[in-house]
Amino acid sequence: MTALSLCGAALLAFYPPPSTFARLLPADNPWVRDGRFSVPVCNGVQCKLCPFECFLPEGARGRCKVRVNYGGKIKTLVYSKAVSVHLDPIEKKPVYHLYPGSLIYSLASPGCNLRCKACQNWEISQIYPEQADKTTLVPERLDLKTDSASGRVYGELKQKEVATLSPEEIVSCALATRSRAIAYTYSEPAVFYEYMYDTARLARKKGLKNVMVSAGYINREPLEELLEYMDVVKIDLKGFDERFYGEYVGGGLERVKDTLRTLKKNGGLFEIVNLVVPGLNDGKESIRAMTAWIRKDLGADVPLFFSRFSPNYRLASIAATPVETLTRARDEALKQGLKYVYVGNVPGHAGENTYCPVCGRILVRRYGYAVLENRLTPAGGRCPHDGTRIPGIW
Ligand code: SF4
């Protein structure tokens, strides 16, 4: 991940207003492309990509820092500008119901429309694209080698430094690194929509799956169009009251619930993760209300994760989530009738495993990001004991 230097952090505080950037951008900047989802309004354009629907006079930039009115048209400033690219275990997303134990080619561009005080990737999500490193190290290919002495097979990863990473290059690198899917993740992929959409469409043609890891703050029309190419959507449901969303996220809960309802209606796979922050969103009533709503409006089959918070960013003074809090939240979700409830960031917790909701046996045994055992039937993803079909792509 790109780290901001102290100098960069200082620049962040004293940078000129966003409208100045647009005038500095050369017309042939390789990262500037036409943006979608906007309407002309008097003296400017209105972006319709996310619920903020920013009004942008000529030269102004949106709240996400990566969309600008440039010559009366909305432009994205981050097409092919990947700032964080890694080959991850899919469990790290976390996504548990897609190819357990596989590798996923994961990337981000700068920018975000939200202002989460617990952001784990603020060094890339809260910067202007101009502040990102000029080049990024990206995984290029993964070769399997055999150690002649021990006979052990290991992977040798080759990487390369790039200034731009096109959708074609992403797909090619994903295939060469033995990835089974591509994840649009780390920052907020909704705000690099055009880059993600083109990559996902190409990836689908080449047999790769697509995963969007998002806070779900996106308007319905762009979301529905994107879902044609997304195999799994992971939504970070950050809490369950508007006050928390307003104060600690910088958005509104109701719009995220709209996104989740759209995902349910669409019929594709989606999972939910909730980062449990002590004293802020871990109240019993809040967890009960959230899990009851998921059960009622989204169904019992939606995988739900309670992830452990670690002191970070603007919440550095809050202690890590006690494991008992996560266990209690999981118990409540199971009590509400949810079938696949996980605990994240606590290696060794029983809530890392996937259980058959009928016989209770472990189907996928995990430790941290490692899959120790996968007992699902290879065809159809069923429990080998009673044949229960587990939702997912296995
Ligand atoms: S995507 Fe960016 S510019 Fe568009 S409405 Fe959202 S915050 Fe504003």
Coordinates of C-alpha atoms and ligand atoms in Angstrom, one line a residue:
M1 CA 0.0 0.0 0.0
T2 CA 1.2 3.5 -0.8
A3 CA 2.3 5.4 2.3
L4 CA 2.1 9.1 2.6
S5 CA 5.3 10.7 3.7
L6 CA 5.2 13.4 6.4
C7 CA 5.8 15.9 3.6
G8 CA 2.8 14.4 1.7
A9 CA 0.6 14.7 4.8
A10 CA 1.6 18.4 5.2
L11 CA 0.7 19.0 1.6
L12 CA -2.7 17.4 2.2
A13 CA -3.4 20.1 4.8
F14 CA -2.2 23.0 2.7
Y15 CA -3.1 22.0 -0.9
P16 CA -4.9 24.6 -3.0
P17 CA -8.6 24.2 -3.4
P18 CA -9.8 21.3 -5.6
S19 CA -10.8 23.6 -8.4
T20 CA -7.2 24.6 -8.9
F21 CA -6.2 21.0 -9.7
A22 CA -8.4 20.7 -12.7
R23 CA -6.7 23.6 -14.3
L24 CA -3.4 22.0 -13.7
L25 CA -4.3 18.8 -15.4
P26 CA -3.0 18.5 -18.9
A27 CA -5.7 17.5 -21.4
D28 CA -3.7 14.4 -22.4
N29 CA -3.2 13.1 -18.8
P30 CA -3.5 9.3 -19.3
W31 CA -5.7 8.9 -16.2
V32 CA -8.3 11.4 -17.3
R33 CA -11.3 9.8 -19.1
D34 CA -14.9 10.7 -19.7
G35 CA -17.0 9.9 -16.7
R36 CA -20.5 8.5 -16.7
F37 CA -23.7 9.3 -14.8
S38 CA -24.0 13.0 -14.8
V39 CA -26.5 15.6 -16.0
P40 CA -25.9 19.2 -17.2
V41 CA -27.3 21.8 -14.9
C42 CA -27.0 25.6 -15.2
N43 CA -23.4 26.6 -14.9
G44 CA -22.1 23.1 -14.4
V45 CA -22.8 19.4 -14.2
Q46 CA -24.3 17.2 -11.5
C47 CA -22.7 13.8 -10.8
K48 CA -25.2 11.0 -10.4
L49 CA -22.8 8.3 -9.5
C50 CA -23.3 8.3 -5.7
P51 CA -25.9 9.7 -3.3
F52 CA -24.0 12.9 -2.7
E53 CA -24.8 14.0 -6.3
C54 CA -22.2 16.8 -6.2
F55 CA -22.9 19.9 -8.2
L56 CA -19.7 20.8 -10.1
P57 CA -19.2 24.2 -11.7
E58 CA -16.4 24.3 -14.3
G59 CA -13.1 23.1 -12.8
A60 CA -14.6 21.9 -9.5
R61 CA -14.0 18.5 -8.1
G62 CA -16.4 16.2 -6.3
R63 CA -16.3 15.2 -2.7
C64 CA -14.5 12.0 -3.7
K65 CA -11.6 14.0 -5.1
V66 CA -11.5 12.0 -8.3
R67 CA -14.3 13.4 -10.5
V68 CA -14.2 16.8 -12.0
N69 CA -16.1 19.1 -14.3
Y70 CA -13.6 19.7 -17.1
G71 CA -14.8 21.7 -20.0
G72 CA -18.4 21.2 -19.1
K73 CA -18.1 17.4 -18.9
I74 CA -17.6 15.1 -16.0
K75 CA -14.2 13.3 -16.0
T76 CA -12.7 10.6 -13.9
L77 CA -9.1 11.4 -12.9
V78 CA -8.1 7.8 -12.0
Y79 CA -8.7 5.6 -15.0
S80 CA -5.7 3.2 -15.0
K81 CA -4.3 4.9 -11.9
A82 CA -3.9 1.9 -9.6
V83 CA -2.2 2.9 -6.4
S84 CA -2.4 -0.3 -4.4
V85 CA -2.2 -3.7 -6.2
H86 CA -1.7 -7.0 -4.4
L87 CA -2.1 -10.7 -4.7
D88 CA -4.2 -11.6 -1.7
P89 CA -5.8 -14.7 -0.3
I90 CA -9.6 -14.3 -0.9
E91 CA -10.2 -14.7 2.8
K92 CA -8.5 -11.4 3.4
K93 CA -11.2 -9.4 1.6
P94 CA -13.0 -11.1 3.5
V95 CA -15.0 -13.1 1.0
Y96 CA -15.8 -16.7 2.2
H97 CA -18.3 -18.0 -0.3
L98 CA -16.2 -17.7 -3.4
Y99 CA -13.5 -20.2 -4.2
P100 CA -12.1 -20.7 -0.6
G101 CA -8.3 -20.8 -0.5
S102 CA -7.8 -19.1 -3.8
L103 CA -5.8 -16.0 -4.8
I104 CA -7.5 -12.8 -5.8
Y105 CA -5.8 -10.0 -7.8
S106 CA -6.7 -6.9 -5.7
L107 CA -6.4 -3.3 -6.7
A108 CA -7.5 0.3 -5.8
S109 CA -7.4 3.8 -7.2
P110 CA -7.2 6.9 -5.0
G111 CA -10.3 8.5 -3.6
C112 CA -13.4 7.9 -1.6
N113 CA -16.8 9.5 -1.2
L114 CA -17.0 8.8 2.6
R115 CA -14.9 9.9 5.6
C116 CA -14.7 6.9 7.9
K117 CA -12.9 7.7 11.1
A118 CA -11.8 4.1 11.3
C119 CA -10.6 3.9 7.7
Q120 CA -7.9 1.3 7.4
N121 CA -6.7 2.6 4.0
W122 CA -6.9 6.3 4.5
E123 CA -3.4 6.8 2.9
I124 CA -5.0 6.0 -0.4
S125 CA -8.7 6.7 0.1
Q126 CA -8.4 10.2 1.4
I127 CA -5.8 11.6 -1.0
Y128 CA -6.0 13.5 -4.3
P129 CA -4.8 11.4 -7.2
E130 CA -2.0 14.0 -7.7
Q131 CA -0.7 13.0 -4.3
A132 CA -0.3 9.4 -5.1
D133 CA 3.1 7.9 -5.9
K134 CA 4.0 8.2 -9.5
T135 CA 4.5 4.5 -9.9
T136 CA 3.1 1.4 -8.3
L137 CA 4.6 -2.1 -7.8
V138 CA 2.2 -4.7 -9.2
P139 CA 2.3 -8.5 -9.2
E140 CA 3.1 -9.6 -12.7
R141 CA 3.3 -13.4 -12.6
L142 CA 3.4 -16.3 -10.1
D143 CA 5.5 -19.3 -11.0
L144 CA 5.4 -22.5 -9.1
K145 CA 8.9 -23.9 -8.3
T146 CA 10.0 -27.1 -6.5
D147 CA 12.7 -27.0 -3.9
S148 CA 15.1 -29.7 -5.0
A149 CA 16.2 -30.6 -1.5
S150 CA 12.8 -30.9 0.2
G151 CA 10.6 -31.4 -2.8
R152 CA 8.4 -28.6 -1.4
V153 CA 6.4 -26.6 -4.0
Y154 CA 6.5 -22.8 -3.5
G155 CA 5.4 -19.8 -5.5
E156 CA 7.8 -17.2 -6.9
L157 CA 6.2 -13.9 -7.5
K158 CA 7.5 -11.5 -10.1
Q159 CA 6.5 -7.8 -9.8
K160 CA 6.9 -4.7 -12.0
E161 CA 6.7 -1.0 -11.4
V162 CA 4.1 0.8 -13.5
A163 CA 2.7 4.3 -13.9
T164 CA -0.5 3.1 -15.4
L165 CA -2.3 -0.2 -15.3
S166 CA -4.9 -0.7 -18.0
P167 CA -7.9 -3.1 -17.7
E168 CA -6.1 -5.4 -20.3
E169 CA -3.0 -5.4 -18.1
I170 CA -4.9 -6.2 -15.0
V171 CA -6.6 -9.2 -16.5
S172 CA -3.4 -10.4 -18.0
C173 CA -1.6 -10.1 -14.7
A174 CA -4.5 -11.7 -12.8
L175 CA -4.3 -14.7 -15.1
A176 CA -0.5 -14.9 -14.9
T177 CA -0.6 -14.8 -11.1
R178 CA -3.0 -17.7 -10.9
S179 CA -5.8 -15.5 -9.5
R180 CA -9.3 -16.8 -9.9
A181 CA -10.9 -13.4 -9.4
I182 CA -10.2 -9.7 -9.4
A183 CA -11.1 -7.5 -6.4
Y184 CA -11.9 -3.8 -6.6
T185 CA -11.1 -3.0 -3.0
Y186 CA -9.0 -1.1 -0.4
S187 CA -10.4 2.4 -1.2
E188 CA -13.9 2.9 -2.6
P189 CA -14.3 1.3 -6.0
A190 CA -17.6 3.1 -6.7
V191 CA -15.6 6.3 -7.3
F192 CA -13.4 4.6 -9.9
Y193 CA -16.4 3.2 -11.6
E194 CA -15.4 3.4 -15.2
Y195 CA -12.0 1.7 -14.6
M196 CA -13.7 -1.0 -12.6
Y197 CA -16.5 -1.5 -15.1
D198 CA -14.2 -1.9 -18.1
T199 CA -11.9 -4.3 -16.2
A200 CA -14.8 -6.4 -14.9
R201 CA -16.2 -6.8 -18.4
L202 CA -12.9 -7.9 -19.8
A203 CA -12.2 -10.2 -16.8
R204 CA -15.6 -11.9 -17.3
K205 CA -14.7 -12.7 -20.9
K206 CA -11.5 -14.3 -19.8
G207 CA -13.2 -16.5 -17.2
L208 CA -12.2 -14.6 -14.1
K209 CA -14.7 -13.7 -11.4
N210 CA -15.2 -10.1 -10.2
V211 CA -15.6 -8.9 -6.6
M212 CA -16.4 -5.4 -5.5
V213 CA -15.6 -4.6 -1.8
S214 CA -17.5 -1.4 -1.1
A215 CA -19.2 0.7 1.5
G216 CA -22.3 0.6 -0.7
Y217 CA -22.6 4.3 -1.2
I218 CA -23.6 4.3 -4.8
N219 CA -26.7 5.2 -6.7
R220 CA -29.0 2.5 -8.0
E221 CA -28.7 3.0 -11.7
P222 CA -24.8 2.7 -11.9
L223 CA -25.0 -0.2 -9.4
E224 CA -27.5 -2.2 -11.4
E225 CA -25.4 -1.7 -14.5
L226 CA -22.3 -2.9 -12.8
L227 CA -24.0 -6.0 -11.3
E228 CA -24.1 -7.5 -14.7
Y229 CA -20.4 -8.2 -14.3
M230 CA -20.0 -8.6 -10.6
D231 CA -20.0 -12.1 -9.2
V232 CA -19.8 -11.1 -5.5
V233 CA -20.3 -7.8 -3.8
K234 CA -19.0 -7.3 -0.3
I235 CA -20.7 -4.5 1.5
D236 CA -19.2 -2.9 4.6
L237 CA -22.3 -2.1 6.7
K238 CA -20.6 0.2 9.2
G239 CA -23.3 0.4 11.9
F240 CA -27.0 0.5 12.2
D241 CA -28.0 4.0 13.1
E242 CA -28.0 7.3 11.2
R243 CA -26.2 9.2 14.0
F244 CA -23.3 6.8 13.8
Y245 CA -23.2 7.1 10.0
G246 CA -23.4 10.8 10.1
E247 CA -20.7 11.3 12.8
Y248 CA -18.2 8.5 12.0
V249 CA -18.8 7.6 8.4
G250 CA -19.9 10.8 6.7
G251 CA -22.8 9.3 4.9
G252 CA -26.3 8.0 5.5
L253 CA -27.4 4.5 6.6
E254 CA -30.6 4.4 4.6
R255 CA -28.7 4.7 1.2
V256 CA -26.6 1.7 2.2
K257 CA -29.7 -0.3 3.1
D258 CA -31.1 0.7 -0.4
T259 CA -27.9 -0.8 -2.0
L260 CA -28.4 -4.0 0.0
R261 CA -32.0 -4.3 -1.0
T262 CA -30.9 -3.8 -4.7
L263 CA -28.4 -6.6 -4.3
K264 CA -31.0 -8.8 -2.8
K265 CA -33.4 -8.0 -5.7
N266 CA -30.7 -8.6 -8.2
G267 CA -30.3 -12.2 -7.0
G268 CA -26.4 -12.3 -7.1
L269 CA -24.1 -13.2 -4.3
F270 CA -23.3 -10.6 -1.7
E271 CA -21.8 -10.7 1.8
I272 CA -21.8 -8.1 4.6
V273 CA -19.1 -7.1 7.0
N274 CA -19.5 -5.0 10.1
L275 CA -16.4 -3.6 11.8
V276 CA -17.3 -3.6 15.5
V277 CA -15.8 -0.5 17.2
P278 CA -16.0 -0.6 21.0
G279 CA -18.4 2.0 22.5
L280 CA -19.5 3.3 19.0
N281 CA -21.5 0.6 17.2
D282 CA -21.3 -2.4 19.5
G283 CA -24.4 -1.9 21.5
K284 CA -26.6 -5.0 22.0
E285 CA -29.7 -3.2 20.7
S286 CA -27.8 -2.0 17.6
I287 CA -26.5 -5.5 16.8
R288 CA -30.0 -7.0 17.4
A289 CA -31.7 -4.4 15.1
M290 CA -29.1 -4.9 12.4
T291 CA -29.2 -8.7 12.4
A292 CA -33.0 -8.7 12.6
W293 CA -33.2 -6.4 9.6
I294 CA -30.8 -8.5 7.6
R295 CA -32.8 -11.6 8.4
K296 CA -36.1 -10.0 7.5
D297 CA -35.2 -7.9 4.4
L298 CA -32.2 -9.8 2.9
G299 CA -32.7 -13.4 4.1
A300 CA -31.0 -16.0 6.2
D301 CA -28.4 -17.0 3.6
V302 CA -26.5 -13.7 3.5
P303 CA -23.0 -14.3 5.0
L304 CA -22.3 -11.8 7.7
F305 CA -19.0 -11.0 9.3
F306 CA -18.2 -9.2 12.6
S307 CA -14.7 -7.9 12.2
R308 CA -12.4 -6.9 15.0
F309 CA -11.4 -3.2 15.0
S310 CA -7.8 -2.2 15.7
P311 CA -6.8 1.3 16.8
N312 CA -6.4 3.3 13.6
Y313 CA -6.5 6.7 11.9
R314 CA -8.9 9.1 13.7
L315 CA -9.9 6.4 16.2
A316 CA -6.4 5.5 17.3
S317 CA -7.3 6.1 21.0
I318 CA -9.9 3.4 21.0
A319 CA -8.8 -0.1 22.1
A320 CA -9.2 -3.2 19.9
T321 CA -12.6 -4.9 20.1
P322 CA -12.8 -7.5 22.9
V323 CA -13.2 -11.0 21.4
E324 CA -16.3 -11.5 23.7
T325 CA -18.0 -8.6 22.0
L326 CA -17.6 -10.3 18.6
T327 CA -18.7 -13.7 19.9
R328 CA -21.8 -12.1 21.5
A329 CA -22.6 -10.3 18.2
R330 CA -22.3 -13.6 16.3
D331 CA -24.5 -15.4 18.8
E332 CA -27.2 -12.7 18.4
A333 CA -27.0 -13.1 14.6
L334 CA -27.4 -16.9 14.8
K335 CA -30.3 -16.4 17.2
Q336 CA -32.0 -14.2 14.6
G337 CA -31.7 -17.1 12.2
L338 CA -28.8 -16.1 10.0
K339 CA -27.0 -19.2 8.8
Y340 CA -23.5 -18.1 7.9
V341 CA -22.1 -15.7 10.5
Y342 CA -18.4 -15.2 10.9
V343 CA -15.9 -13.5 13.1
G344 CA -13.0 -11.7 11.4
N345 CA -9.5 -10.7 12.4
V346 CA -9.4 -13.2 15.3
P347 CA -7.3 -16.2 14.1
G348 CA -8.4 -19.4 15.7
H349 CA -12.0 -18.2 16.5
A350 CA -14.7 -20.8 15.9
G351 CA -16.5 -18.2 13.9
E352 CA -13.9 -18.4 11.1
N353 CA -15.3 -21.7 9.8
T354 CA -18.3 -22.3 7.6
Y355 CA -20.8 -24.7 9.2
C356 CA -23.6 -26.7 7.6
P357 CA -26.8 -25.0 8.9
V358 CA -28.6 -28.3 9.1
C359 CA -26.1 -30.8 10.7
G360 CA -23.8 -28.2 12.2
R361 CA -20.6 -29.9 10.9
I362 CA -17.6 -27.8 9.8
L363 CA -17.5 -27.6 6.0
V364 CA -14.7 -25.1 5.5
R365 CA -12.1 -24.9 8.3
R366 CA -10.0 -21.8 8.4
Y367 CA -7.2 -20.2 10.4
G368 CA -6.7 -16.6 9.7
Y369 CA -6.4 -16.3 5.9
A370 CA -5.6 -20.0 5.5
V371 CA -8.1 -22.7 4.5
L372 CA -7.1 -25.8 6.4
E373 CA -9.9 -28.1 5.0
N374 CA -12.7 -27.8 2.5
R375 CA -15.2 -30.6 2.8
L376 CA -17.8 -29.1 0.4
T377 CA -18.7 -31.4 -2.5
P378 CA -16.7 -30.1 -5.5
A379 CA -19.8 -30.1 -7.7
G380 CA -22.5 -27.9 -6.3
G381 CA -21.0 -26.9 -2.9
R382 CA -23.0 -29.3 -0.8
C383 CA -22.6 -30.6 2.7
P384 CA -21.2 -34.2 2.2
H385 CA -23.3 -35.5 5.2
D386 CA -26.8 -34.3 4.4
G387 CA -26.5 -32.7 0.9
T388 CA -27.5 -29.2 2.1
R389 CA -26.6 -26.7 -0.7
I390 CA -24.4 -23.9 0.6
P391 CA -24.9 -20.6 -1.3
G392 CA -21.7 -19.6 -3.1
I393 CA -19.4 -20.3 -6.0
W394 CA -17.2 -23.2 -5.0
Ligands
SF4_1 S1 -18.9 10.1 -7.1 FE1 -17.8 11.8 -6.4 S2 -18.4 13.5 -7.6 FE2 -19.9 11.9 -8.0 S3 -21.5 12.4 -6.5 FE3 -20.2 11.0 -5.5 S4 -18.7 12.2 -4.3 FE4 -19.7 13.6 -5.8

